[in-house]
Amino acid sequence: MDEGKTNHEGRSRLYKSNGFHDDFRRKRRDDGIQIRKQKRMDIFENRRKISQNFADNDEQANPMIIEIMNMLKCGDKQRETASIKEMATKMGINEISLKDLCGSDVLSTLAEMFCNRPKDDPMRSIIVDFFQFCSRNANDGAPLDHLAIESLCMMLLSDKLKRCLMWTVTHLIHNLHEYSPHVEEVSPLIEIISSGMQAVNRSLQNDAARACALLIEWPEIWDEIHTSNLLPLLVGSLASTQRDNQFTILRAIDFITQTTPKFTRVLIDAGLLENFMHLINCRGLSRDICFILSNLAAEGEGIIDMMITTNLLRSVAAFTLSHCCQSAKRSHIAYILEIDALPPFTDMLTCMDAELVLYILDAIEALLQYGEHNLVPESTNPVSVQLEEIGCREKLEFLSQSQNMEIHIKAYAILERISIYDVNDKPISLCEALVKDAYSAFTGRRP
């Protein structure tokens, strides 16, 4: 080989042969098999060492601990209860120490029994009482090694396992419509979701609500969901779940109401409209709620009667008009005045929803500002005049005494802007002022 010339070129010529390619692939496959065998042997060896350590600990353990362990593993509930009480008694007279429990498998066995027993099993409360007894009798610097700490924490492991299970269920049903499984294959997941939505843990409830909302996107399962009474649980979670989950739940409800009226009555009976009353003023949710309400209103007079009974239609209308009044276009605000929306709009000032009242006060302030700058600026504000005529001043005076500081400040500020005019001045009417404003907007000059 020439000096200064590497030998990789010679080796590369060997790789071009198919025979050499097969040999190298076979060699890599054999090496992989040997590596996996070695890893398996290492695992077996580690387990053997752990078992040997436990055996050594058993030989050095307190004979009382060995007897108690045998009673715990016998399967007889009376003997199990007696063994726990005996441990507490022995610890009380210092015949058994916390160090003895840490060096044995007692705490892990108790934690495993706690997780595997039903919720209504009396043994669970006995185990909890024993762990609390251990924590009260533990001295400072007690040798609580990792085994004892893990055992004491395993009582909280149940909720963590359920959250992991719910996370797995959510991923299973995320793209369920792409695989088209049979309903009977998916229906067992409904029981898991239902138990999660009724759990005490708030995080578990949120995960279950999200899983339920995603499951609803598969229409084939709707009858099973209805039979399992999952829809009322989903509606009830609207008030307590996180904002991201609220979006997902509203999307699922919107999908149902768009597709079929079959479950509308179930949703309303579960308190859907009452939940909407509390969420309609949330800026991020209002549009989705309005879409759902439009679908519900299209289903007939009975549903509309329910919406009127809950005062939801008036709230939605007032909320919509409030947003129109915040527009920067003069034509939008002029349209609100042209349709004579001020009387019913100001009537909503007497509602008990503080957030909606604040929206209406902002809208009235925007209308007054529009009247001052665009409707005959040299004369009395016609918007102010009409507010006086429809009795808005009395409502504002009442709100100015509100305990809500924001309502108090805004109502008082609007009262100062409403003009008190003399009847003999004959102020210009609102209709005439709107006509003049439209003329000036069209021609660019005042009439």
Coordinates of C-alpha atoms in Angstrom, one line a residue, residues 142-374:
A142 CA -35.6 7.4 62.6
P143 CA -34.1 5.1 60.0
L144 CA -36.8 5.4 57.4
D145 CA -35.1 4.1 54.3
H146 CA -36.4 4.3 50.8
L147 CA -38.5 1.1 51.3
A148 CA -40.5 2.6 54.2
I149 CA -41.0 5.9 52.4
E150 CA -42.2 4.2 49.2
S151 CA -44.6 2.1 51.3
L152 CA -46.0 5.1 53.1
C153 CA -46.5 6.9 49.8
M154 CA -48.2 3.9 48.1
M155 CA -51.6 4.9 49.6
L156 CA -51.5 7.9 47.2
L157 CA -50.4 5.7 44.4
S158 CA -53.9 4.7 43.6
D159 CA -54.9 8.1 42.2
K160 CA -51.6 8.3 40.2
L161 CA -52.3 4.9 38.7
K162 CA -55.8 6.0 37.8
R163 CA -54.5 9.1 36.1
C164 CA -52.0 7.1 34.1
L165 CA -54.9 4.8 33.1
M166 CA -57.0 7.7 32.1
W167 CA -54.2 9.2 30.1
T168 CA -53.9 5.9 28.3
V169 CA -57.6 5.8 27.6
T170 CA -57.5 9.3 26.2
H171 CA -54.8 8.3 23.8
L172 CA -56.7 5.2 22.8
I173 CA -59.8 7.1 21.8
H174 CA -58.1 10.2 20.4
N175 CA -58.2 8.9 16.8
L176 CA -60.8 6.2 17.3
H177 CA -62.8 7.2 14.2
E178 CA -59.9 6.3 12.0
Y179 CA -59.8 2.6 13.0
S180 CA -63.6 1.9 13.2
P181 CA -63.6 -0.8 16.0
H182 CA -66.7 -2.5 17.1
V183 CA -68.7 -0.8 19.8
E184 CA -68.4 -3.8 22.1
E185 CA -64.7 -3.4 22.0
V186 CA -64.7 0.2 23.2
S187 CA -67.7 0.1 25.6
P188 CA -65.5 -1.1 28.6
L189 CA -63.7 2.2 28.5
I190 CA -67.0 4.0 29.4
E191 CA -66.9 2.5 32.9
I192 CA -63.4 3.7 33.4
I193 CA -64.3 7.2 32.3
S194 CA -67.4 7.2 34.4
S195 CA -65.5 6.3 37.6
G196 CA -62.9 8.9 36.8
M197 CA -65.5 11.7 36.4
Q198 CA -66.9 10.7 39.8
A199 CA -63.6 10.6 41.6
V200 CA -62.6 13.0 44.4
N201 CA -59.3 13.9 42.8
R202 CA -59.8 17.1 40.7
S203 CA -57.0 16.2 38.2
L204 CA -58.5 12.8 37.6
Q205 CA -61.9 14.5 37.0
N206 CA -60.4 16.8 34.4
D207 CA -58.6 13.9 32.6
A208 CA -61.8 11.8 32.6
A209 CA -63.9 14.8 31.2
R210 CA -61.5 15.2 28.4
A211 CA -61.5 11.5 27.6
C212 CA -65.4 11.6 27.6
A213 CA -65.5 14.6 25.3
L214 CA -63.1 12.9 22.8
L215 CA -65.1 9.7 23.0
I216 CA -68.3 11.6 21.9
E217 CA -66.6 12.5 18.6
W218 CA -67.3 8.8 17.7
P219 CA -71.1 8.8 17.0
E220 CA -71.3 5.0 17.1
I221 CA -70.8 5.0 20.8
W222 CA -73.5 7.6 21.7
D223 CA -76.2 5.0 22.6
E224 CA -73.8 3.3 25.0
I225 CA -72.8 6.7 26.5
H226 CA -76.5 7.6 27.0
T227 CA -77.2 4.2 28.7
S228 CA -74.2 4.7 31.0
N229 CA -75.5 8.1 32.1
L230 CA -72.3 9.7 31.0
L231 CA -73.8 12.8 29.4
P232 CA -75.1 14.3 32.8
L233 CA -71.6 13.8 34.2
L234 CA -70.1 15.6 31.2
V235 CA -72.5 18.6 31.6
G236 CA -71.8 18.8 35.3
S237 CA -68.0 18.9 34.7
L238 CA -68.4 22.2 32.7
A239 CA -68.5 24.2 35.9
S240 CA -65.5 22.6 37.6
T241 CA -63.1 21.6 34.9
Q242 CA -60.2 23.6 33.4
R243 CA -60.6 26.1 30.6
D244 CA -58.9 23.9 28.0
N245 CA -61.3 21.0 28.9
Q246 CA -64.3 23.4 28.7
F247 CA -63.4 24.1 25.1
T248 CA -63.2 20.3 24.4
I249 CA -66.5 19.6 26.2
L250 CA -68.3 22.4 24.4
R251 CA -67.0 21.1 21.1
A252 CA -68.4 17.6 21.9
I253 CA -71.8 19.0 22.9
D254 CA -71.9 21.2 19.8
F255 CA -71.1 18.1 17.7
I256 CA -74.0 16.2 19.3
T257 CA -76.6 19.0 18.9
Q258 CA -75.6 19.5 15.3
T259 CA -75.9 15.9 14.4
T260 CA -79.1 14.8 16.2
P261 CA -81.8 16.1 18.6
K262 CA -82.0 12.7 20.3
F263 CA -80.0 13.7 23.4
T264 CA -81.0 17.4 23.7
R265 CA -83.5 16.7 26.5
V266 CA -80.9 14.7 28.4
L267 CA -78.4 17.6 28.2
I268 CA -80.9 20.2 29.2
D269 CA -82.2 18.1 32.1
A270 CA -78.6 17.7 33.3
G271 CA -78.4 21.5 33.7
L272 CA -76.8 22.6 30.4
L273 CA -78.6 25.9 30.2
E274 CA -77.8 26.7 33.8
N275 CA -74.1 26.1 33.2
F276 CA -74.3 28.3 30.1
M277 CA -75.7 31.1 32.2
H278 CA -72.4 31.1 34.2
L279 CA -70.2 30.7 31.1
I280 CA -71.8 33.0 28.5
N281 CA -69.8 36.0 29.7
C282 CA -66.5 34.3 29.4
R283 CA -64.9 35.8 26.4
G284 CA -63.2 32.6 25.1
L285 CA -66.4 30.5 25.4
S286 CA -69.2 32.8 24.4
R287 CA -69.0 32.1 20.6
D288 CA -69.2 28.3 21.1
I289 CA -72.1 28.7 23.5
C290 CA -74.0 30.8 21.0
F291 CA -73.5 28.2 18.3
I292 CA -74.9 25.5 20.6
L293 CA -77.8 27.7 21.6
S294 CA -78.7 28.3 17.9
N295 CA -78.7 24.6 17.3
L296 CA -81.0 24.1 20.4
A297 CA -83.4 26.9 19.4
A298 CA -83.9 25.2 16.0
E299 CA -85.3 22.1 17.6
G300 CA -88.7 23.6 18.4
E301 CA -90.9 25.6 20.7
G302 CA -90.3 23.4 23.8
I303 CA -86.6 24.1 23.8
I304 CA -87.1 27.8 23.2
D305 CA -89.5 27.9 26.2
M306 CA -86.8 26.4 28.4
M307 CA -84.3 29.0 27.1
I308 CA -86.7 31.8 27.9
T309 CA -87.4 30.3 31.4
T310 CA -83.7 30.4 32.3
N311 CA -83.5 34.0 31.0
L312 CA -80.7 32.8 28.7
L313 CA -82.0 34.4 25.5
R314 CA -82.0 37.9 27.0
S315 CA -78.5 37.4 28.3
V316 CA -77.2 36.2 25.0
A317 CA -78.9 39.2 23.2
A318 CA -77.5 41.7 25.7
F319 CA -74.1 40.1 25.4
T320 CA -74.2 40.4 21.6
L321 CA -75.4 44.0 21.7
S322 CA -72.6 44.9 24.2
H323 CA -70.0 43.7 21.8
C324 CA -71.6 45.5 18.9
C325 CA -71.4 48.8 20.9
Q326 CA -67.6 48.3 21.3
S327 CA -67.1 48.3 17.6
A328 CA -64.9 51.1 16.0
K329 CA -67.3 51.5 13.1
R330 CA -69.9 54.2 13.4
S331 CA -72.4 52.2 11.3
H332 CA -72.4 49.4 13.8
I333 CA -73.3 51.7 16.7
A334 CA -75.8 53.6 14.6
Y335 CA -77.6 50.3 13.8
I336 CA -78.0 49.5 17.5
L337 CA -79.8 52.9 17.9
E338 CA -81.8 52.5 14.7
I339 CA -83.5 49.2 15.8
D340 CA -84.5 50.9 19.1
A341 CA -82.5 48.5 21.2
L342 CA -81.9 50.9 24.1
P343 CA -85.2 50.2 26.1
P344 CA -84.8 46.4 26.3
F345 CA -81.0 46.8 26.6
T346 CA -81.1 49.0 29.6
D347 CA -83.8 46.8 31.2
M348 CA -81.1 44.2 31.7
L349 CA -79.3 46.5 34.1
T350 CA -81.6 45.0 36.8
C351 CA -80.3 41.5 36.3
M352 CA -78.3 39.8 39.1
D353 CA -75.3 39.0 36.9
A354 CA -72.6 41.5 37.9
E355 CA -70.4 40.7 34.9
L356 CA -73.2 41.2 32.4
V357 CA -74.1 44.5 34.1
L358 CA -70.5 45.6 33.6
Y359 CA -70.8 44.7 29.9
I360 CA -74.0 46.8 29.5
L361 CA -72.5 49.8 31.3
D362 CA -69.5 49.7 29.0
A363 CA -71.9 49.6 26.0
I364 CA -74.0 52.5 27.3
E365 CA -70.8 54.5 27.8
A366 CA -69.8 53.8 24.2
L367 CA -73.3 54.9 22.9
L368 CA -73.0 58.1 24.9
Q369 CA -69.6 58.8 23.5
Y370 CA -70.9 58.1 20.0
G371 CA -73.8 60.6 20.5
E372 CA -71.4 63.3 21.9
H373 CA -69.0 63.1 19.0
N374 CA -71.2 62.3 16.0

